[in-house]
mmCIF file of C-alpha atoms in Angstrom:
data_model
loop_
_atom_site.group_PDB
_atom_site.id
_atom_site.type_symbol
_atom_site.label_atom_id
_atom_site.label_comp_id
_atom_site.label_asym_id
_atom_site.label_seq_id
_atom_site.Cartn_x
_atom_site.Cartn_y
_atom_site.Cartn_z
ATOM 1 C CA UNK A 1 -20.932 -5.304 37.195
ATOM 2 C CA UNK A 2 -18.269 -7.401 35.678
ATOM 3 C CA UNK A 3 -18.563 -5.112 32.771
ATOM 4 C CA UNK A 4 -18.271 -1.997 34.557
ATOM 5 C CA UNK A 5 -15.038 -3.361 36.059
ATOM 6 C CA UNK A 6 -13.673 -4.139 32.759
ATOM 7 C CA UNK A 7 -14.463 -0.688 31.278
ATOM 8 C CA UNK A 8 -13.004 1.217 34.646
ATOM 9 C CA UNK A 9 -10.011 -0.949 34.628
ATOM 10 C CA UNK A 10 -9.045 -0.662 30.741
ATOM 11 C CA UNK A 11 -9.918 3.150 30.668
ATOM 12 C CA UNK A 12 -8.211 4.387 34.044
ATOM 13 C CA UNK A 13 -6.283 1.664 35.927
ATOM 14 C CA UNK A 14 -4.488 -0.180 33.337
ATOM 15 C CA UNK A 15 -4.493 2.607 30.446
ATOM 16 C CA UNK A 16 -3.410 1.173 27.365
ATOM 17 C CA UNK A 17 -1.098 3.632 26.598
ATOM 18 C CA UNK A 18 0.299 4.998 30.064
ATOM 19 C CA UNK A 19 0.203 1.803 31.826
ATOM 20 C CA UNK A 20 0.371 -1.205 29.316
ATOM 21 C CA UNK A 21 2.592 0.855 26.891
ATOM 22 C CA UNK A 22 0.714 -0.031 23.819
ATOM 23 C CA UNK A 23 0.406 2.475 20.911
ATOM 24 C CA UNK A 24 3.330 4.531 21.811
ATOM 25 C CA UNK A 25 4.010 5.424 18.191
ATOM 26 C CA UNK A 26 1.032 7.418 17.588
ATOM 27 C CA UNK A 27 0.841 8.719 20.938
ATOM 28 C CA UNK A 28 4.077 10.561 20.203
ATOM 29 C CA UNK A 29 3.650 10.984 16.557
ATOM 30 C CA UNK A 30 0.050 12.451 16.141
ATOM 31 C CA UNK A 31 -0.141 14.136 19.363
ATOM 32 C CA UNK A 32 0.958 17.707 18.404
ATOM 33 C CA UNK A 33 -2.656 18.753 17.769
ATOM 34 C CA UNK A 34 -5.890 18.137 19.427
ATOM 35 C CA UNK A 35 -7.633 17.710 16.001
ATOM 36 C CA UNK A 36 -5.305 15.150 14.610
ATOM 37 C CA UNK A 37 -5.456 13.216 17.837
ATOM 38 C CA UNK A 38 -9.164 13.169 17.540
ATOM 39 C CA UNK A 39 -8.932 11.910 14.019
ATOM 40 C CA UNK A 40 -6.682 8.876 15.176
ATOM 41 C CA UNK A 41 -8.882 8.296 18.054
ATOM 42 C CA UNK A 42 -12.020 7.677 16.011
ATOM 43 C CA UNK A 43 -9.716 5.335 13.431
ATOM 44 C CA UNK A 44 -8.621 3.460 16.230
ATOM 45 C CA UNK A 45 -11.700 2.828 17.946
ATOM 46 C CA UNK A 46 -13.439 1.901 14.852
ATOM 47 C CA UNK A 47 -10.681 -0.644 13.815
ATOM 48 C CA UNK A 48 -10.013 -1.721 17.419
ATOM 49 C CA UNK A 49 -13.497 -2.930 17.987
ATOM 50 C CA UNK A 50 -14.177 -4.616 14.963
ATOM 51 C CA UNK A 51 -10.678 -6.438 15.466
ATOM 52 C CA UNK A 52 -11.403 -7.635 18.756
ATOM 53 C CA UNK A 53 -14.845 -9.300 17.396
ATOM 54 C CA UNK A 54 -13.200 -10.753 14.697
ATOM 55 C CA UNK A 55 -10.310 -12.100 16.327
ATOM 56 C CA UNK A 56 -12.446 -13.494 19.173
ATOM 57 C CA UNK A 57 -14.664 -15.652 16.551
ATOM 58 C CA UNK A 58 -11.594 -16.847 14.724
ATOM 59 C CA UNK A 59 -9.868 -17.754 18.074
ATOM 60 C CA UNK A 60 -13.007 -19.666 19.207
ATOM 61 C CA UNK A 61 -14.254 -21.221 16.030
ATOM 62 C CA UNK A 62 -11.080 -21.854 13.902
ATOM 63 C CA UNK A 63 -7.740 -21.861 16.018
ATOM 64 C CA UNK A 64 -8.689 -23.580 19.095
ATOM 65 C CA UNK A 65 -11.104 -26.556 17.802
ATOM 66 C CA UNK A 66 -7.965 -27.351 15.393
ATOM 67 C CA UNK A 67 -5.454 -27.217 17.782
ATOM 68 C CA UNK A 68 -3.410 -24.429 15.829
ATOM 69 C CA UNK A 69 -3.261 -21.849 18.488
ATOM 70 C CA UNK A 70 0.419 -21.255 17.538
ATOM 71 C CA UNK A 71 -0.894 -19.821 14.377
ATOM 72 C CA UNK A 72 -2.452 -16.899 16.571
ATOM 73 C CA UNK A 73 0.305 -14.279 15.783
ATOM 74 C CA UNK A 74 0.298 -14.690 11.992
ATOM 75 C CA UNK A 75 -3.488 -14.947 11.652
ATOM 76 C CA UNK A 76 -4.352 -11.840 13.766
ATOM 77 C CA UNK A 77 -1.852 -9.673 12.028
ATOM 78 C CA UNK A 78 -3.034 -10.645 8.520
ATOM 79 C CA UNK A 79 -6.775 -10.319 9.804
ATOM 80 C CA UNK A 80 -5.868 -6.676 11.252
ATOM 81 C CA UNK A 81 -4.211 -5.730 7.860
ATOM 82 C CA UNK A 82 -6.917 -6.968 5.712
ATOM 83 C CA UNK A 83 -9.448 -5.385 8.130
ATOM 84 C CA UNK A 84 -7.939 -2.032 7.776
ATOM 85 C CA UNK A 85 -7.761 -2.146 4.095
ATOM 86 C CA UNK A 86 -11.650 -3.361 3.885
ATOM 87 C CA UNK A 87 -12.606 -0.380 6.253
ATOM 88 C CA UNK A 88 -10.669 2.099 3.984
ATOM 89 C CA UNK A 89 -12.305 0.753 1.088
ATOM 90 C CA UNK A 90 -15.924 0.741 2.377
ATOM 91 C CA UNK A 91 -15.660 4.176 4.173
ATOM 92 C CA UNK A 92 -14.483 5.722 0.846
ATOM 93 C CA UNK A 93 -17.700 4.448 -0.919
ATOM 94 C CA UNK A 94 -20.123 4.731 1.986
ATOM 95 C CA UNK A 95 -19.033 7.858 3.878
ATOM 96 C CA UNK A 96 -16.561 10.215 2.049
ATOM 97 C CA UNK A 97 -16.784 13.037 4.483
ATOM 98 C CA UNK A 98 -15.725 10.461 7.341
ATOM 99 C CA UNK A 99 -12.977 8.994 4.807
ATOM 100 C CA UNK A 100 -11.629 12.549 4.396
ATOM 101 C CA UNK A 101 -11.223 12.670 8.113
ATOM 102 C CA UNK A 102 -10.015 9.284 8.838
ATOM 103 C CA UNK A 103 -8.322 8.471 5.633
ATOM 104 C CA UNK A 104 -4.790 9.319 6.301
ATOM 105 C CA UNK A 105 -4.745 7.552 9.799
ATOM 106 C CA UNK A 106 -6.070 4.199 8.621
ATOM 107 C CA UNK A 107 -2.718 2.834 6.833
ATOM 108 C CA UNK A 108 -0.875 3.748 10.035
ATOM 109 C CA UNK A 109 -3.057 1.612 12.186
ATOM 110 C CA UNK A 110 -1.772 -1.550 10.618
ATOM 111 C CA UNK A 111 1.456 -1.497 12.729
ATOM 112 C CA UNK A 112 -0.477 0.144 15.679
ATOM 113 C CA UNK A 113 0.607 -2.422 18.314
ATOM 114 C CA UNK A 114 -2.483 -1.308 20.447
ATOM 115 C CA UNK A 115 -4.902 -3.089 17.790
ATOM 116 C CA UNK A 116 -2.964 -6.478 18.173
ATOM 117 C CA UNK A 117 -2.223 -5.952 21.636
ATOM 118 C CA UNK A 118 -5.760 -5.471 22.741
ATOM 119 C CA UNK A 119 -6.885 -8.568 20.547
ATOM 120 C CA UNK A 120 -4.278 -10.942 22.248
ATOM 121 C CA UNK A 121 -5.169 -9.536 25.594
ATOM 122 C CA UNK A 122 -8.879 -10.118 25.474
ATOM 123 C CA UNK A 123 -7.999 -13.831 24.119
ATOM 124 C CA UNK A 124 -5.672 -14.243 27.050
ATOM 125 C CA UNK A 125 -8.271 -12.986 29.550
ATOM 126 C CA UNK A 126 -10.699 -15.561 28.679
ATOM 127 C CA UNK A 127 -13.347 -13.373 27.857
ATOM 128 C CA UNK A 128 -16.572 -14.142 26.041
ATOM 129 C CA UNK A 129 -17.968 -12.144 23.081
ATOM 130 C CA UNK A 130 -19.800 -9.394 24.667
ATOM 131 C CA UNK A 131 -16.902 -9.119 27.317
ATOM 132 C CA UNK A 132 -14.063 -8.915 24.435
ATOM 133 C CA UNK A 133 -16.397 -6.190 22.659
ATOM 134 C CA UNK A 134 -16.748 -4.136 25.726
ATOM 135 C CA UNK A 135 -12.906 -4.553 26.465
ATOM 136 C CA UNK A 136 -12.079 -3.443 22.924
ATOM 137 C CA UNK A 137 -14.344 -0.267 23.195
ATOM 138 C CA UNK A 138 -13.099 0.656 26.643
ATOM 139 C CA UNK A 139 -9.529 0.350 25.473
ATOM 140 C CA UNK A 140 -10.411 2.628 22.364
ATOM 141 C CA UNK A 141 -11.610 5.123 24.894
ATOM 142 C CA UNK A 142 -8.585 4.666 27.186
ATOM 143 C CA UNK A 143 -6.315 5.352 24.185
ATOM 144 C CA UNK A 144 -8.460 8.357 23.018
ATOM 145 C CA UNK A 145 -8.593 10.037 26.753
ATOM 146 C CA UNK A 146 -4.472 9.567 26.876
ATOM 147 C CA UNK A 147 -4.072 10.879 23.382
ATOM 148 C CA UNK A 148 -6.179 14.004 23.566
ATOM 149 C CA UNK A 149 -4.954 15.042 27.232
ATOM 150 C CA UNK A 150 -1.283 14.658 25.890
ATOM 151 C CA UNK A 151 -1.955 16.623 22.755
ATOM 152 C CA UNK A 152 -3.684 19.393 24.745
ATOM 153 C CA UNK A 153 -0.838 19.580 26.802
ATOM 154 C CA UNK A 154 1.589 19.544 24.060
ATOM 155 C CA UNK A 155 -0.422 22.397 22.385
ATOM 156 C CA UNK A 156 0.279 24.538 25.451
ATOM 157 C CA UNK A 157 4.001 23.383 25.723
ATOM 158 C CA UNK A 158 4.617 24.973 22.203
ATOM 159 C CA UNK A 159 4.197 28.320 24.021
ATOM 160 C CA UNK A 160 6.454 27.404 27.068
ATOM 161 C CA UNK A 161 10.020 28.343 27.425
ATOM 162 C CA UNK A 162 11.348 24.976 27.368
ATOM 163 C CA UNK A 163 15.346 24.411 27.880
ATOM 164 C CA UNK A 164 16.985 23.812 24.549
ATOM 165 C CA UNK A 165 18.326 20.413 25.191
ATOM 166 C CA UNK A 166 14.827 19.198 26.067
ATOM 167 C CA UNK A 167 12.954 20.731 23.295
ATOM 168 C CA UNK A 168 10.881 18.296 21.257
ATOM 169 C CA UNK A 169 10.878 14.688 21.954
ATOM 170 C CA UNK A 170 12.608 14.632 25.171
ATOM 171 C CA UNK A 171 10.066 17.214 26.986
ATOM 172 C CA UNK A 172 7.435 14.957 25.376
ATOM 173 C CA UNK A 173 8.343 12.078 27.162
ATOM 174 C CA UNK A 174 8.730 13.729 30.463
ATOM 175 C CA UNK A 175 5.181 15.034 30.183
ATOM 176 C CA UNK A 176 3.874 11.653 29.444
ATOM 177 C CA UNK A 177 5.676 10.425 32.455
ATOM 178 C CA UNK A 178 4.015 13.021 34.588
ATOM 179 C CA UNK A 179 0.622 12.231 33.178
ATOM 180 C CA UNK A 180 1.435 8.471 33.642
ATOM 181 C CA UNK A 181 2.282 9.514 37.338
ATOM 182 C CA UNK A 182 -1.021 11.229 37.538
ATOM 183 C CA UNK A 183 -3.016 8.046 36.226
ATOM 184 C CA UNK A 184 -1.189 5.952 38.917
ATOM 185 C CA UNK A 185 -3.586 7.635 41.344
ATOM 186 C CA UNK A 186 -6.230 5.579 39.940
ATOM 187 C CA UNK A 187 -4.691 2.084 40.727
ATOM 188 C CA UNK A 188 -6.521 0.345 43.571
ATOM 189 C CA UNK A 189 -9.810 1.244 42.465
ATOM 190 C CA UNK A 190 -10.604 -1.935 40.821
ATOM 191 C CA UNK B 1 29.167 3.016 2.216
ATOM 192 C CA UNK B 2 31.287 0.410 3.451
ATOM 193 C CA UNK B 3 30.098 -2.619 5.629
ATOM 194 C CA UNK B 4 31.517 -1.262 8.886
ATOM 195 C CA UNK B 5 29.477 1.974 8.689
ATOM 196 C CA UNK B 6 26.414 -0.057 7.608
ATOM 197 C CA UNK B 7 27.031 -2.079 10.672
ATOM 198 C CA UNK B 8 27.673 0.406 13.221
ATOM 199 C CA UNK B 9 25.258 2.914 12.154
ATOM 200 C CA UNK B 10 22.847 1.606 14.725
ATOM 201 C CA UNK B 11 24.477 2.168 17.579
ATOM 202 C CA UNK B 12 24.693 5.942 17.827
ATOM 203 C CA UNK B 13 24.019 7.632 14.620
ATOM 204 C CA UNK B 14 20.987 6.067 13.555
ATOM 205 C CA UNK B 15 20.214 4.405 17.113
ATOM 206 C CA UNK B 16 16.458 3.084 16.534
ATOM 207 C CA UNK B 17 15.228 3.979 20.163
ATOM 208 C CA UNK B 18 17.191 7.137 20.815
ATOM 209 C CA UNK B 19 17.672 9.035 17.230
ATOM 210 C CA UNK B 20 14.903 7.270 14.919
ATOM 211 C CA UNK B 21 11.979 6.718 17.938
ATOM 212 C CA UNK B 22 11.301 3.329 16.180
ATOM 213 C CA UNK B 23 9.965 0.345 18.325
ATOM 214 C CA UNK B 24 9.012 2.569 21.445
ATOM 215 C CA UNK B 25 6.293 0.359 22.844
ATOM 216 C CA UNK B 26 8.608 -2.682 23.944
ATOM 217 C CA UNK B 27 11.356 -0.145 24.850
ATOM 218 C CA UNK B 28 9.312 1.211 27.623
ATOM 219 C CA UNK B 29 7.393 -1.771 28.452
ATOM 220 C CA UNK B 30 9.852 -4.632 29.045
ATOM 221 C CA UNK B 31 12.932 -2.458 30.435
ATOM 222 C CA UNK B 32 12.206 -3.062 34.214
ATOM 223 C CA UNK B 33 15.517 -4.799 34.433
ATOM 224 C CA UNK B 34 18.881 -4.668 32.171
ATOM 225 C CA UNK B 35 18.245 -8.712 31.642
ATOM 226 C CA UNK B 36 14.608 -8.196 30.425
ATOM 227 C CA UNK B 37 15.976 -5.401 28.103
ATOM 228 C CA UNK B 38 18.828 -7.430 26.760
ATOM 229 C CA UNK B 39 16.328 -10.461 26.238
ATOM 230 C CA UNK B 40 14.005 -8.265 24.247
ATOM 231 C CA UNK B 41 16.653 -6.853 22.238
ATOM 232 C CA UNK B 42 18.308 -9.950 21.293
ATOM 233 C CA UNK B 43 14.887 -11.422 20.441
ATOM 234 C CA UNK B 44 13.980 -8.655 18.006
ATOM 235 C CA UNK B 45 17.711 -8.816 16.677
ATOM 236 C CA UNK B 46 16.966 -12.422 15.590
ATOM 237 C CA UNK B 47 13.843 -11.544 13.999
ATOM 238 C CA UNK B 48 15.424 -8.583 12.244
ATOM 239 C CA UNK B 49 18.410 -10.181 10.815
ATOM 240 C CA UNK B 50 16.222 -13.361 9.488
ATOM 241 C CA UNK B 51 13.403 -11.365 8.054
ATOM 242 C CA UNK B 52 15.970 -8.883 6.362
ATOM 243 C CA UNK B 53 17.477 -12.123 4.851
ATOM 244 C CA UNK B 54 14.602 -13.392 3.567
ATOM 245 C CA UNK B 55 13.045 -10.161 2.403
ATOM 246 C CA UNK B 56 16.447 -9.403 0.428
ATOM 247 C CA UNK B 57 16.450 -12.989 -1.336
ATOM 248 C CA UNK B 58 12.649 -12.693 -2.445
ATOM 249 C CA UNK B 59 12.638 -8.987 -3.185
ATOM 250 C CA UNK B 60 12.499 -9.435 -6.745
ATOM 251 C CA UNK B 61 9.590 -12.000 -6.676
ATOM 252 C CA UNK B 62 7.248 -9.611 -4.666
ATOM 253 C CA UNK B 63 4.855 -7.656 -6.687
ATOM 254 C CA UNK B 64 4.831 -3.924 -5.398
ATOM 255 C CA UNK B 65 1.321 -3.598 -4.536
ATOM 256 C CA UNK B 66 1.337 -6.592 -2.064
ATOM 257 C CA UNK B 67 4.862 -5.742 -0.805
ATOM 258 C CA UNK B 68 3.758 -4.831 2.732
ATOM 259 C CA UNK B 69 1.605 -7.811 3.715
ATOM 260 C CA UNK B 70 4.436 -9.966 2.223
ATOM 261 C CA UNK B 71 6.926 -8.712 4.541
ATOM 262 C CA UNK B 72 4.399 -8.905 7.567
ATOM 263 C CA UNK B 73 3.849 -12.453 6.591
ATOM 264 C CA UNK B 74 7.582 -13.142 6.501
ATOM 265 C CA UNK B 75 8.084 -11.366 10.001
ATOM 266 C CA UNK B 76 5.346 -12.948 11.870
ATOM 267 C CA UNK B 77 6.663 -16.368 10.815
ATOM 268 C CA UNK B 78 9.788 -15.845 12.566
ATOM 269 C CA UNK B 79 8.001 -14.045 15.456
ATOM 270 C CA UNK B 80 6.211 -17.328 15.861
ATOM 271 C CA UNK B 81 9.575 -19.310 15.983
ATOM 272 C CA UNK B 82 11.001 -16.735 18.613
ATOM 273 C CA UNK B 83 7.790 -17.178 20.652
ATOM 274 C CA UNK B 84 8.047 -21.032 20.740
ATOM 275 C CA UNK B 85 12.027 -20.742 21.354
ATOM 276 C CA UNK B 86 11.887 -18.429 24.378
ATOM 277 C CA UNK B 87 8.792 -20.475 25.927
ATOM 278 C CA UNK B 88 10.976 -23.644 25.637
ATOM 279 C CA UNK B 89 14.527 -22.356 26.441
ATOM 280 C CA UNK B 90 14.189 -19.321 28.673
ATOM 281 C CA UNK B 91 10.536 -19.684 30.209
ATOM 282 C CA UNK B 92 11.244 -17.129 32.842
ATOM 283 C CA UNK B 93 12.160 -14.278 30.324
ATOM 284 C CA UNK B 94 8.836 -15.667 28.162
ATOM 285 C CA UNK B 95 6.912 -15.099 31.375
ATOM 286 C CA UNK B 96 8.353 -11.540 32.014
ATOM 287 C CA UNK B 97 8.003 -10.397 28.297
ATOM 288 C CA UNK B 98 4.619 -11.800 27.990
ATOM 289 C CA UNK B 99 2.525 -10.168 25.308
ATOM 290 C CA UNK B 100 5.292 -8.260 24.043
ATOM 291 C CA UNK B 101 6.713 -11.110 22.133
ATOM 292 C CA UNK B 102 3.915 -11.507 19.596
ATOM 293 C CA UNK B 103 3.949 -7.814 19.605
ATOM 294 C CA UNK B 104 7.490 -7.734 17.877
ATOM 295 C CA UNK B 105 5.560 -8.446 14.469
ATOM 296 C CA UNK B 106 4.143 -4.770 14.795
ATOM 297 C CA UNK B 107 7.418 -3.375 15.955
ATOM 298 C CA UNK B 108 7.804 -0.531 13.461
ATOM 299 C CA UNK B 109 11.696 -1.164 13.301
ATOM 300 C CA UNK B 110 11.349 -4.483 11.943
ATOM 301 C CA UNK B 111 8.960 -3.463 9.098
ATOM 302 C CA UNK B 112 10.836 -0.358 8.569
ATOM 303 C CA UNK B 113 14.244 -2.109 7.807
ATOM 304 C CA UNK B 114 12.725 -4.510 5.393
ATOM 305 C CA UNK B 115 10.808 -1.660 3.371
ATOM 306 C CA UNK B 116 13.620 0.811 3.769
ATOM 307 C CA UNK B 117 16.907 -1.405 3.501
ATOM 308 C CA UNK B 118 16.603 -5.167 2.631
ATOM 309 C CA UNK B 119 14.158 -4.686 -0.245
ATOM 310 C CA UNK B 120 16.674 -2.513 -2.016
ATOM 311 C CA UNK B 121 19.974 -4.143 -1.272
ATOM 312 C CA UNK B 122 21.689 -7.394 -1.554
ATOM 313 C CA UNK B 123 21.847 -10.378 0.741
ATOM 314 C CA UNK B 124 25.133 -9.520 2.622
ATOM 315 C CA UNK B 125 24.388 -5.857 3.450
ATOM 316 C CA UNK B 126 21.018 -6.617 4.723
ATOM 317 C CA UNK B 127 21.949 -9.297 7.042
ATOM 318 C CA UNK B 128 24.742 -6.828 8.402
ATOM 319 C CA UNK B 129 22.000 -3.826 8.635
ATOM 320 C CA UNK B 130 19.904 -6.393 10.388
ATOM 321 C CA UNK B 131 22.507 -7.227 12.750
ATOM 322 C CA UNK B 132 23.814 -3.627 13.610
ATOM 323 C CA UNK B 133 20.208 -2.176 13.837
ATOM 324 C CA UNK B 134 19.078 -5.202 16.186
ATOM 325 C CA UNK B 135 22.274 -4.823 18.265
ATOM 326 C CA UNK B 136 21.766 -1.125 18.625
ATOM 327 C CA UNK B 137 18.049 -1.722 19.587
ATOM 328 C CA UNK B 138 19.520 -4.069 22.146
ATOM 329 C CA UNK B 139 22.015 -1.854 23.512
ATOM 330 C CA UNK B 140 19.475 0.669 23.942
ATOM 331 C CA UNK B 141 17.074 -1.432 25.880
ATOM 332 C CA UNK B 142 19.788 -2.887 28.173
ATOM 333 C CA UNK B 143 20.803 0.693 28.954
ATOM 334 C CA UNK B 144 17.328 1.784 29.898
ATOM 335 C CA UNK B 145 16.792 -1.457 31.621
ATOM 336 C CA UNK B 146 20.057 -0.913 33.679
ATOM 337 C CA UNK B 147 19.174 2.616 34.610
ATOM 338 C CA UNK B 148 15.787 1.899 35.550
ATOM 339 C CA UNK B 149 16.881 -1.160 37.832
ATOM 340 C CA UNK B 150 19.820 0.656 39.264
ATOM 341 C CA UNK B 151 17.744 3.753 40.396
ATOM 342 C CA UNK B 152 14.407 1.641 40.990
ATOM 343 C CA UNK B 153 15.676 -1.060 42.995
ATOM 344 C CA UNK B 154 19.382 -0.797 43.596
ATOM 345 C CA UNK B 155 20.698 -4.020 41.834
ATOM 346 C CA UNK B 156 21.854 -4.632 38.238
ATOM 347 C CA UNK B 157 20.946 -7.967 36.644
ATOM 348 C CA UNK B 158 22.443 -8.943 33.211
ATOM 349 C CA UNK B 159 22.407 -12.684 33.450
ATOM 350 C CA UNK B 160 20.330 -13.967 36.586
ATOM 351 C CA UNK B 161 22.545 -15.850 39.270
ATOM 352 C CA UNK B 162 25.953 -15.250 36.839
ATOM 353 C CA UNK B 163 26.276 -11.452 36.384
ATOM 354 C CA UNK B 164 24.073 -10.141 39.124
ATOM 355 C CA UNK B 165 25.175 -7.144 41.379
ATOM 356 C CA UNK B 166 23.775 -5.657 44.333
ATOM 357 C CA UNK B 167 24.709 -1.716 44.206
ATOM 358 C CA UNK B 168 23.214 -0.246 47.332
ATOM 359 C CA UNK B 169 20.905 -1.996 50.083
ATOM 360 C CA UNK B 170 17.329 -0.663 51.118
ATOM 361 C CA UNK B 171 14.705 1.069 48.950
ATOM 362 C CA UNK B 172 15.227 2.573 45.543
ATOM 363 C CA UNK B 173 13.121 5.273 43.791
ATOM 364 C CA UNK B 174 10.364 2.839 43.127
ATOM 365 C CA UNK B 175 8.761 5.123 40.529
ATOM 366 C CA UNK B 176 11.667 4.057 38.127
ATOM 367 C CA UNK B 177 10.624 0.494 37.915
ATOM 368 C CA UNK B 178 6.871 1.479 37.666
ATOM 369 C CA UNK B 179 5.343 2.883 34.532
ATOM 370 C CA UNK B 180 6.032 6.613 34.814
ATOM 371 C CA UNK B 181 9.663 5.870 35.353
ATOM 372 C CA UNK B 182 9.978 4.388 31.898
ATOM 373 C CA UNK B 183 8.740 7.512 30.427
ATOM 374 C CA UNK B 184 11.047 9.821 32.431
ATOM 375 C CA UNK B 185 14.118 7.847 32.229
ATOM 376 C CA UNK B 186 13.662 7.520 28.270
ATOM 377 C CA UNK B 187 13.153 11.138 27.902
ATOM 378 C CA UNK B 188 16.402 12.145 29.844
ATOM 379 C CA UNK B 189 18.370 9.228 27.864
ATOM 380 C CA UNK B 190 17.153 10.646 24.466
ATOM 381 C CA UNK B 191 18.627 14.040 25.539
ATOM 382 C CA UNK B 192 21.977 12.419 26.668
ATOM 383 C CA UNK B 193 22.148 10.556 23.385
ATOM 384 C CA UNK B 194 21.469 13.726 21.348
ATOM 385 C CA UNK B 195 24.489 15.160 23.082
ATOM 386 C CA UNK B 196 26.479 12.435 22.439
ATOM 387 C CA UNK B 197 25.612 12.276 18.671
ATOM 388 C CA UNK B 198 26.393 16.039 18.233
ATOM 389 C CA UNK B 199 29.826 15.335 19.910
ATOM 390 C CA UNK B 200 30.599 12.437 17.572
ATOM 391 C CA UNK B 201 29.474 13.335 14.281
#
């Protein structure tokens, strides 16, 4: 039951993009087509899940026993940066088609605050290993849901007659605001 | 480019938030009041100036291939300092900003200035660039925070208990303090900033 609450809360109630404001750069940057949104979601899901596991182990078995939790920010970001590099190298060797699909999104992920944010949130919420993994996956799904919904809306928006001063980024933010308003309907479920 | 232009470009012409769309996560998340926006902006300014300074000092020592990881380590060190300083001296702000203080490290504005400016320019210009961009960022966050606070709760807090105003009594439009209001307010402000920029340049 606890696991279900984590999942529902991460995807709908505290949606990582629309409620916690993490990962806004890719949300605005790569959401003009559904196809690229799918690619980005795949890459984020992959790295986010791995990063949550590794940062959990790092926090529990190295930082806490040695009393150096103030090093959290530096170590986490270095782990994530090297993880992204590693994933890139492995994907290139093992699965070239997947590398083709996700390749260009991987370097962007290092500075995606959603990854570091979810890792820190998982540590702050005192989750155990399984809960952290579930939290990571659920947040990746939440990110994907918001990104793909938004990309779908933006594809339609291209065909609309938007007032000239609002074209481009301003209307994207206003649409995101309306989407976030819709997601507020879920608050109170958990 | 003279130093004044270098400093002032961050405010309107190349404003990180309204024109370049960098560092949007903290922009949207912490601006529930003008004070929070100002605090976040100043914290980011500190990190930006210090990391620009260090990067421009060591720019000739870093091999090109490990450039980005080196920048990240430099930035992360200063972020850790800011985290400890805010926790010690302004605990209420630390509480309010929460997870977004460690997240300064992945603010694309900071890394972007290291890569695009400090790694190519001398120490003095890099400091001025960091200061201008940082204060431009702080200005944008304060303006957004002020708009949301005034519309949402009818008050304006620049420094708690010192510069605090109540503009009207009763309920404001609560939605502006909540998540959707951040997107809506920023959307309209970007539109306005574009207009101002076109008038001035």
